[in-house]
PDB file of C-alpha atoms in Angstrom:
ATOM      1  CA  GLU A   1     139.926  49.145 137.328  1.00 81.00           C
ATOM      2  CA  ASP A   2     138.633  49.505 133.783  1.00 86.00           C
ATOM      3  CA  GLN A   3     136.859  52.790 133.082  1.00 91.00           C
ATOM      4  CA  VAL A   4     134.678  53.977 130.222  1.00 96.00           C
ATOM      5  CA  THR A   5     133.488  57.538 129.666  1.00 97.00           C
ATOM      6  CA  GLN A   6     131.079  58.431 126.897  1.00 98.00           C
ATOM      7  CA  SER A   7     130.387  61.898 125.533  1.00 97.00           C
ATOM      8  CA  PRO A   8     128.206  63.728 124.963  1.00 97.00           C
ATOM      9  CA  GLU A   9     125.453  62.453 127.255  1.00 97.00           C
ATOM     10  CA  ALA A  10     122.827  63.505 124.737  1.00 98.00           C
ATOM     11  CA  LEU A  11     122.909  64.498 121.074  1.00 98.00           C
ATOM     12  CA  ARG A  12     120.091  66.041 119.089  1.00 98.00           C
ATOM     13  CA  LEU A  13     120.519  65.918 115.325  1.00 97.00           C
ATOM     14  CA  GLN A  14     118.539  66.970 112.323  1.00 98.00           C
ATOM     15  CA  GLU A  15     117.933  64.218 109.804  1.00 97.00           C
ATOM     16  CA  GLY A  16     120.973  64.090 107.514  1.00 97.00           C
ATOM     17  CA  GLU A  17     123.246  65.910 109.985  1.00 97.00           C
ATOM     18  CA  SER A  18     126.287  63.693 110.508  1.00 98.00           C
ATOM     19  CA  SER A  19     128.015  63.549 113.895  1.00 98.00           C
ATOM     20  CA  SER A  20     130.263  61.446 116.136  1.00 98.00           C
ATOM     21  CA  LEU A  21     130.014  59.891 119.577  1.00 98.00           C
ATOM     22  CA  ASN A  22     133.082  59.450 121.761  1.00 98.00           C
ATOM     23  CA  CYS A  23     134.057  56.594 124.048  1.00 98.00           C
ATOM     24  CA  SER A  24     137.213  57.114 126.116  1.00 98.00           C
ATOM     25  CA  TYR A  25     138.562  54.144 128.004  1.00 96.00           C
ATOM     26  CA  THR A  26     141.293  52.874 130.268  1.00 94.00           C
ATOM     27  CA  VAL A  27     141.814  49.138 130.476  1.00 90.00           C
ATOM     28  CA  SER A  28     144.567  46.742 131.410  1.00 86.00           C
ATOM     29  CA  GLY A  29     145.002  44.943 128.113  1.00 88.00           C
ATOM     30  CA  LEU A  30     142.145  45.363 125.675  1.00 89.00           C
ATOM     31  CA  ARG A  31     140.262  42.160 124.924  1.00 88.00           C
ATOM     32  CA  GLY A  32     137.676  44.012 122.873  1.00 92.00           C
ATOM     33  CA  LEU A  33     135.680  47.217 122.661  1.00 95.00           C
ATOM     34  CA  PHE A  34     131.982  46.704 122.041  1.00 96.00           C
ATOM     35  CA  TRP A  35     129.311  49.088 120.769  1.00 98.00           C
ATOM     36  CA  TYR A  36     125.660  48.468 121.534  1.00 98.00           C
ATOM     37  CA  ARG A  37     122.429  50.228 120.640  1.00 98.00           C
ATOM     38  CA  GLN A  38     119.593  50.315 123.182  1.00 98.00           C
ATOM     39  CA  ASP A  39     116.026  51.303 122.348  1.00 97.00           C
ATOM     40  CA  PRO A  40     113.534  52.221 125.101  1.00 95.00           C
ATOM     41  CA  GLY A  41     112.143  49.126 126.787  1.00 94.00           C
ATOM     42  CA  LYS A  42     114.643  46.847 125.046  1.00 96.00           C
ATOM     43  CA  GLY A  43     117.947  45.230 125.878  1.00 97.00           C
ATOM     44  CA  PRO A  44     121.240  46.414 124.403  1.00 98.00           C
ATOM     45  CA  GLU A  45     121.632  45.223 120.827  1.00 97.00           C
ATOM     46  CA  PHE A  46     125.144  44.349 119.685  1.00 96.00           C
ATOM     47  CA  LEU A  47     126.566  46.492 116.879  1.00 97.00           C
ATOM     48  CA  PHE A  48     130.346  46.111 116.614  1.00 94.00           C
ATOM     49  CA  THR A  49     133.440  44.643 118.221  1.00 95.00           C
ATOM     50  CA  LEU A  50     136.821  46.320 117.755  1.00 96.00           C
ATOM     51  CA  TYR A  51     139.946  44.487 118.875  1.00 93.00           C
ATOM     52  CA  SER A  52     142.953  46.648 118.055  1.00 93.00           C
ATOM     53  CA  ALA A  53     143.912  50.259 117.381  1.00 94.00           C
ATOM     54  CA  GLY A  54     143.333  51.276 113.797  1.00 96.00           C
ATOM     55  CA  GLU A  55     140.475  48.857 113.284  1.00 97.00           C
ATOM     56  CA  GLU A  56     137.238  50.127 111.720  1.00 97.00           C
ATOM     57  CA  LYS A  57     133.813  48.521 111.321  1.00 97.00           C
ATOM     58  CA  GLU A  58     130.796  49.742 109.334  1.00 97.00           C
ATOM     59  CA  LYS A  59     127.114  48.944 109.302  1.00 95.00           C
ATOM     60  CA  GLU A  60     124.708  51.001 107.244  1.00 95.00           C
ATOM     61  CA  ARG A  61     125.067  54.619 108.478  1.00 97.00           C
ATOM     62  CA  LEU A  62     127.297  53.686 111.425  1.00 98.00           C
ATOM     63  CA  LYS A  63     131.072  53.464 111.463  1.00 98.00           C
ATOM     64  CA  ALA A  64     133.149  52.626 114.525  1.00 98.00           C
ATOM     65  CA  THR A  65     136.842  53.389 114.868  1.00 98.00           C
ATOM     66  CA  LEU A  66     139.386  52.599 117.586  1.00 97.00           C
ATOM     67  CA  THR A  67     142.569  54.132 118.926  1.00 95.00           C
ATOM     68  CA  LYS A  68     144.575  53.139 121.989  1.00 93.00           C
ATOM     69  CA  LYS A  69     142.575  55.497 124.197  1.00 95.00           C
ATOM     70  CA  GLU A  70     139.212  56.030 122.574  1.00 97.00           C
ATOM     71  CA  SER A  71     136.640  54.885 120.089  1.00 98.00           C
ATOM     72  CA  PHE A  72     134.333  56.914 117.907  1.00 98.00           C
ATOM     73  CA  LEU A  73     130.962  55.981 116.535  1.00 98.00           C
ATOM     74  CA  HIS A  74     130.290  58.063 113.440  1.00 98.00           C
ATOM     75  CA  ILE A  75     126.700  58.453 112.288  1.00 98.00           C
ATOM     76  CA  THR A  76     126.509  59.532 108.654  1.00 98.00           C
ATOM     77  CA  ALA A  77     123.330  61.187 107.343  1.00 98.00           C
ATOM     78  CA  PRO A  78     121.238  59.890 110.246  1.00 98.00           C
ATOM     79  CA  LYS A  79     117.563  59.054 109.995  1.00 98.00           C
ATOM     80  CA  PRO A  80     114.935  59.204 112.754  1.00 97.00           C
ATOM     81  CA  GLU A  81     115.205  55.422 113.169  1.00 97.00           C
ATOM     82  CA  ASP A  82     118.802  55.910 114.332  1.00 98.00           C
ATOM     83  CA  SER A  83     117.423  57.508 117.502  1.00 98.00           C
ATOM     84  CA  ALA A  84     118.552  55.364 120.447  1.00 98.00           C
ATOM     85  CA  THR A  85     121.023  55.208 123.310  1.00 98.00           C
ATOM     86  CA  TYR A  86     124.437  54.000 122.182  1.00 98.00           C
ATOM     87  CA  LEU A  87     126.519  52.145 124.762  1.00 98.00           C
ATOM     88  CA  CYS A  88     130.239  51.471 124.692  1.00 97.00           C
ATOM     89  CA  ALA A  89     131.832  48.675 126.718  1.00 96.00           C
ATOM     90  CA  VAL A  90     135.378  47.399 127.139  1.00 94.00           C
ATOM     91  CA  GLY A  91     136.693  44.041 128.183  1.00 90.00           C
ATOM     92  CA  GLY A  92     140.134  43.685 129.708  1.00 86.00           C
ATOM     93  CA  SER A  93     142.419  40.808 128.857  1.00 77.00           C
ATOM     94  CA  ASN A  94     142.413  39.462 132.390  1.00 69.00           C
ATOM     95  CA  ASP A  95     138.766  38.510 132.716  1.00 72.00           C
ATOM     96  CA  TYR A  96     135.346  38.130 131.184  1.00 81.00           C
ATOM     97  CA  LYS A  97     133.778  41.302 132.541  1.00 84.00           C
ATOM     98  CA  LEU A  98     132.573  44.187 130.424  1.00 90.00           C
ATOM     99  CA  SER A  99     132.724  47.725 131.791  1.00 92.00           C
ATOM    100  CA  PHE A 100     129.963  49.839 130.297  1.00 94.00           C
ATOM    101  CA  GLY A 101     129.824  53.569 129.769  1.00 95.00           C
ATOM    102  CA  ALA A 102     126.726  55.546 130.703  1.00 95.00           C
ATOM    103  CA  GLY A 103     125.713  55.894 127.068  1.00 97.00           C
ATOM    104  CA  THR A 104     124.927  58.667 124.593  1.00 98.00           C
ATOM    105  CA  THR A 105     121.266  59.252 123.814  1.00 98.00           C
ATOM    106  CA  VAL A 106     120.856  60.268 120.186  1.00 98.00           C
ATOM    107  CA  THR A 107     117.658  61.906 118.941  1.00 98.00           C
ATOM    108  CA  VAL A 108     117.281  62.464 115.207  1.00 98.00           C
ATOM    109  CA  ARG A 109     114.512  64.821 114.112  1.00 97.00           C
ATOM    110  CA  ALA A 110     112.875  64.552 110.718  1.00 95.00           C
TER     111      ALA A 110
ATOM    112  CA  ASP B   1     117.720  32.446 115.498  1.00 64.00           C
ATOM    113  CA  ALA B   2     116.059  32.899 118.877  1.00 84.00           C
ATOM    114  CA  GLY B   3     117.744  35.438 121.072  1.00 95.00           C
ATOM    115  CA  VAL B   4     118.001  35.512 124.854  1.00 97.00           C
ATOM    116  CA  ILE B   5     114.537  35.092 126.317  1.00 98.00           C
ATOM    117  CA  GLN B   6     113.596  36.602 129.658  1.00 98.00           C
ATOM    118  CA  SER B   7     110.412  36.336 131.684  1.00 97.00           C
ATOM    119  CA  PRO B   8     108.420  38.009 132.978  1.00 98.00           C
ATOM    120  CA  ARG B   9     108.832  41.278 131.054  1.00 97.00           C
ATOM    121  CA  HIS B  10     107.291  43.239 133.890  1.00 97.00           C
ATOM    122  CA  GLU B  11     106.881  42.419 137.561  1.00 97.00           C
ATOM    123  CA  VAL B  12     105.176  44.531 140.192  1.00 97.00           C
ATOM    124  CA  THR B  13     105.095  43.217 143.718  1.00 96.00           C
ATOM    125  CA  GLU B  14     105.045  44.352 147.292  1.00 97.00           C
ATOM    126  CA  MET B  15     108.022  44.708 149.542  1.00 97.00           C
ATOM    127  CA  GLY B  16     108.932  41.474 151.287  1.00 97.00           C
ATOM    128  CA  GLN B  17     107.691  39.192 148.535  1.00 97.00           C
ATOM    129  CA  GLU B  18     109.907  36.708 146.727  1.00 97.00           C
ATOM    130  CA  VAL B  19     110.705  37.550 143.110  1.00 98.00           C
ATOM    131  CA  THR B  20     112.037  35.091 140.534  1.00 98.00           C
ATOM    132  CA  LEU B  21     113.351  36.210 137.180  1.00 98.00           C
ATOM    133  CA  ARG B  22     113.980  33.720 134.401  1.00 98.00           C
ATOM    134  CA  CYS B  23     116.361  33.516 131.481  1.00 98.00           C
ATOM    135  CA  LYS B  24     116.869  31.210 128.521  1.00 98.00           C
ATOM    136  CA  PRO B  25     120.246  31.891 126.874  1.00 97.00           C
ATOM    137  CA  ILE B  26     121.061  31.461 123.214  1.00 96.00           C
ATOM    138  CA  SER B  27     121.686  27.829 122.365  1.00 95.00           C
ATOM    139  CA  GLY B  28     125.391  27.048 122.169  1.00 93.00           C
ATOM    140  CA  HIS B  29     126.474  29.924 124.388  1.00 94.00           C
ATOM    141  CA  ASN B  30     128.449  28.787 127.417  1.00 92.00           C
ATOM    142  CA  SER B  31     128.576  32.087 129.322  1.00 93.00           C
ATOM    143  CA  LEU B  32     125.618  33.701 131.059  1.00 96.00           C
ATOM    144  CA  PHE B  33     125.472  37.069 132.779  1.00 96.00           C
ATOM    145  CA  TRP B  34     122.879  38.806 134.955  1.00 98.00           C
ATOM    146  CA  TYR B  35     122.923  42.614 134.954  1.00 97.00           C
ATOM    147  CA  ARG B  36     120.920  45.323 136.644  1.00 97.00           C
ATOM    148  CA  GLN B  37     120.307  48.698 134.965  1.00 97.00           C
ATOM    149  CA  THR B  38     119.293  51.874 136.748  1.00 95.00           C
ATOM    150  CA  MET B  39     119.449  55.532 135.769  1.00 92.00           C
ATOM    151  CA  MET B  40     121.864  56.266 138.592  1.00 91.00           C
ATOM    152  CA  ARG B  41     124.313  53.402 138.167  1.00 91.00           C
ATOM    153  CA  GLY B  42     123.867  52.259 134.572  1.00 92.00           C
ATOM    154  CA  LEU B  43     124.537  48.598 133.776  1.00 94.00           C
ATOM    155  CA  GLU B  44     126.004  46.620 136.669  1.00 93.00           C
ATOM    156  CA  LEU B  45     127.129  42.995 136.460  1.00 94.00           C
ATOM    157  CA  LEU B  46     125.537  40.906 139.194  1.00 96.00           C
ATOM    158  CA  ILE B  47     126.784  37.391 138.469  1.00 96.00           C
ATOM    159  CA  TYR B  48     128.585  35.432 135.778  1.00 94.00           C
ATOM    160  CA  PHE B  49     128.194  31.724 134.945  1.00 95.00           C
ATOM    161  CA  ASN B  50     130.493  29.716 132.728  1.00 93.00           C
ATOM    162  CA  ASN B  51     129.374  26.239 131.656  1.00 93.00           C
ATOM    163  CA  ASN B  52     126.551  26.476 134.233  1.00 95.00           C
ATOM    164  CA  VAL B  53     128.975  27.147 137.100  1.00 95.00           C
ATOM    165  CA  PRO B  54     128.887  30.466 138.992  1.00 95.00           C
ATOM    166  CA  ILE B  55     132.301  32.040 138.508  1.00 93.00           C
ATOM    167  CA  ASP B  56     131.875  35.508 139.933  1.00 92.00           C
ATOM    168  CA  ASP B  57     129.017  36.677 142.150  1.00 94.00           C
ATOM    169  CA  SER B  58     130.829  39.681 143.590  1.00 92.00           C
ATOM    170  CA  GLY B  59     128.257  42.006 142.040  1.00 92.00           C
ATOM    171  CA  MET B  60     125.333  40.456 143.894  1.00 95.00           C
ATOM    172  CA  PRO B  61     124.335  43.263 146.245  1.00 88.00           C
ATOM    173  CA  GLU B  62     123.247  41.227 149.258  1.00 87.00           C
ATOM    174  CA  ASP B  63     122.392  37.776 150.509  1.00 92.00           C
ATOM    175  CA  ARG B  64     118.821  38.500 149.499  1.00 96.00           C
ATOM    176  CA  PHE B  65     119.934  37.887 145.928  1.00 97.00           C
ATOM    177  CA  SER B  66     120.655  34.407 144.608  1.00 97.00           C
ATOM    178  CA  ALA B  67     121.100  32.925 141.134  1.00 98.00           C
ATOM    179  CA  LYS B  68     121.113  29.416 139.751  1.00 97.00           C
ATOM    180  CA  MET B  69     121.825  27.767 136.426  1.00 97.00           C
ATOM    181  CA  PRO B  70     120.625  24.163 136.658  1.00 97.00           C
ATOM    182  CA  ASN B  71     121.350  23.480 132.968  1.00 95.00           C
ATOM    183  CA  ALA B  72     122.710  25.145 129.855  1.00 95.00           C
ATOM    184  CA  SER B  73     119.324  26.461 128.771  1.00 96.00           C
ATOM    185  CA  PHE B  74     117.929  28.010 131.941  1.00 97.00           C
ATOM    186  CA  SER B  75     118.880  30.388 134.716  1.00 98.00           C
ATOM    187  CA  THR B  76     117.027  32.152 137.507  1.00 98.00           C
ATOM    188  CA  LEU B  77     117.703  35.216 139.602  1.00 98.00           C
ATOM    189  CA  LYS B  78     115.819  35.295 142.877  1.00 98.00           C
ATOM    190  CA  ILE B  79     115.312  38.127 145.344  1.00 97.00           C
ATOM    191  CA  GLN B  80     113.963  37.214 148.767  1.00 97.00           C
ATOM    192  CA  PRO B  81     112.770  39.308 150.488  1.00 96.00           C
ATOM    193  CA  SER B  82     112.425  42.096 147.940  1.00 96.00           C
ATOM    194  CA  GLU B  83     112.839  45.776 148.843  1.00 96.00           C
ATOM    195  CA  PRO B  84     111.846  48.996 147.008  1.00 97.00           C
ATOM    196  CA  ARG B  85     115.522  49.757 146.248  1.00 96.00           C
ATOM    197  CA  ASP B  86     115.640  46.578 144.160  1.00 97.00           C
ATOM    198  CA  SER B  87     113.420  48.262 141.572  1.00 97.00           C
ATOM    199  CA  ALA B  88     115.327  48.292 138.286  1.00 98.00           C
ATOM    200  CA  VAL B  89     115.534  46.580 134.928  1.00 98.00           C
ATOM    201  CA  TYR B  90     117.274  43.216 135.127  1.00 98.00           C
ATOM    202  CA  PHE B  91     118.975  41.866 132.028  1.00 98.00           C
ATOM    203  CA  CYS B  92     120.293  38.461 131.171  1.00 98.00           C
ATOM    204  CA  ALA B  93     123.010  38.134 128.537  1.00 97.00           C
ATOM    205  CA  SER B  94     124.801  35.170 127.006  1.00 96.00           C
ATOM    206  CA  GLY B  95     127.963  34.715 124.996  1.00 93.00           C
ATOM    207  CA  ARG B  96     130.534  32.251 123.706  1.00 89.00           C
ATOM    208  CA  GLN B  97     134.108  33.240 124.455  1.00 75.00           C
ATOM    209  CA  ASN B  98     135.644  36.108 126.350  1.00 69.00           C
ATOM    210  CA  ASN B  99     136.423  38.161 123.266  1.00 73.00           C
ATOM    211  CA  GLN B 100     133.008  37.591 121.743  1.00 84.00           C
ATOM    212  CA  PRO B 101     130.076  39.966 122.312  1.00 90.00           C
ATOM    213  CA  GLN B 102     127.431  39.340 124.911  1.00 93.00           C
ATOM    214  CA  HIS B 103     123.873  39.206 123.595  1.00 96.00           C
ATOM    215  CA  PHE B 104     121.159  40.629 125.800  1.00 97.00           C
ATOM    216  CA  GLY B 105     117.533  39.783 126.409  1.00 98.00           C
ATOM    217  CA  ASP B 106     114.895  42.493 126.588  1.00 97.00           C
ATOM    218  CA  GLY B 107     114.964  42.510 130.377  1.00 98.00           C
ATOM    219  CA  THR B 108     112.530  42.318 133.254  1.00 98.00           C
ATOM    220  CA  ARG B 109     111.288  45.652 134.581  1.00 98.00           C
ATOM    221  CA  LEU B 110     110.893  45.090 138.318  1.00 98.00           C
ATOM    222  CA  SER B 111     108.939  47.421 140.571  1.00 98.00           C
ATOM    223  CA  ILE B 112     108.843  46.776 144.300  1.00 97.00           C
ATOM    224  CA  LEU B 113     106.155  48.786 146.077  1.00 96.00           C
TER     225      LEU B 113
END
C-alpha cells in the first residue's frame, strides 16, 4: 500500500525566513508526485507534479524537488500570503488513486 | 476557465435526513473523484468515476452512501440516512489522465446534528 508521510506537521516562519517541507513516500512504481496548497475553507489547489527522481519545478517562491524516496518543497523568502497547508500526494503506476499525506501547516509572520 | 463547482458550500441537517451533494467537473475532464476530509483521517477517496462509469467505490463507507454520474458534467453524492459521524468536508475533484493532477472544488462542509 502506498504511504506518504509529511514533516513537520506545522512550521512557523518569520517573513523572509526560508525553509523546507519534507514528503517521504513509498509507492509501487511512481506515476507522479503532486504538491497541493490548501487554504482554510478551500479545496486543495494544484501546485506541481514531479514524475522522476532529479526533477525540479519552481513557481514564484516555491521549489519542489524529488528523489526516489522523498520530495522537498522549498519556500524561499516567504511572505504572509504563503501561509497555508501544503499537501503531498503520490500516485502509483498501477492505478488512478492518489495517497495523500496529512499536510504541513505553514504560518508566515510579518 | 471555470474550475470544479460544488454545491451547496455548507449543509446543516438533522440526523436521519437525506443529503445530496453536487459537483460539476471541469469541462473535458474524464475522471471524477469524491473525497472526504476530516482532521482525524485527512483526505479519503470515496469513489472514482471514469467516463461517467463508477470504477472504484471501495472507499464508500456504507450502503448509506451512493454516488451517480448521469453525464460528463454532473455528479451527485447522496447520504441516506445521514448520521452525525458523516460530518466532514466533502470534495469533488476532476482530472484527465492518470498521470495528470486532480483539480479540486472548494468542497461542501456537512454538519449532521
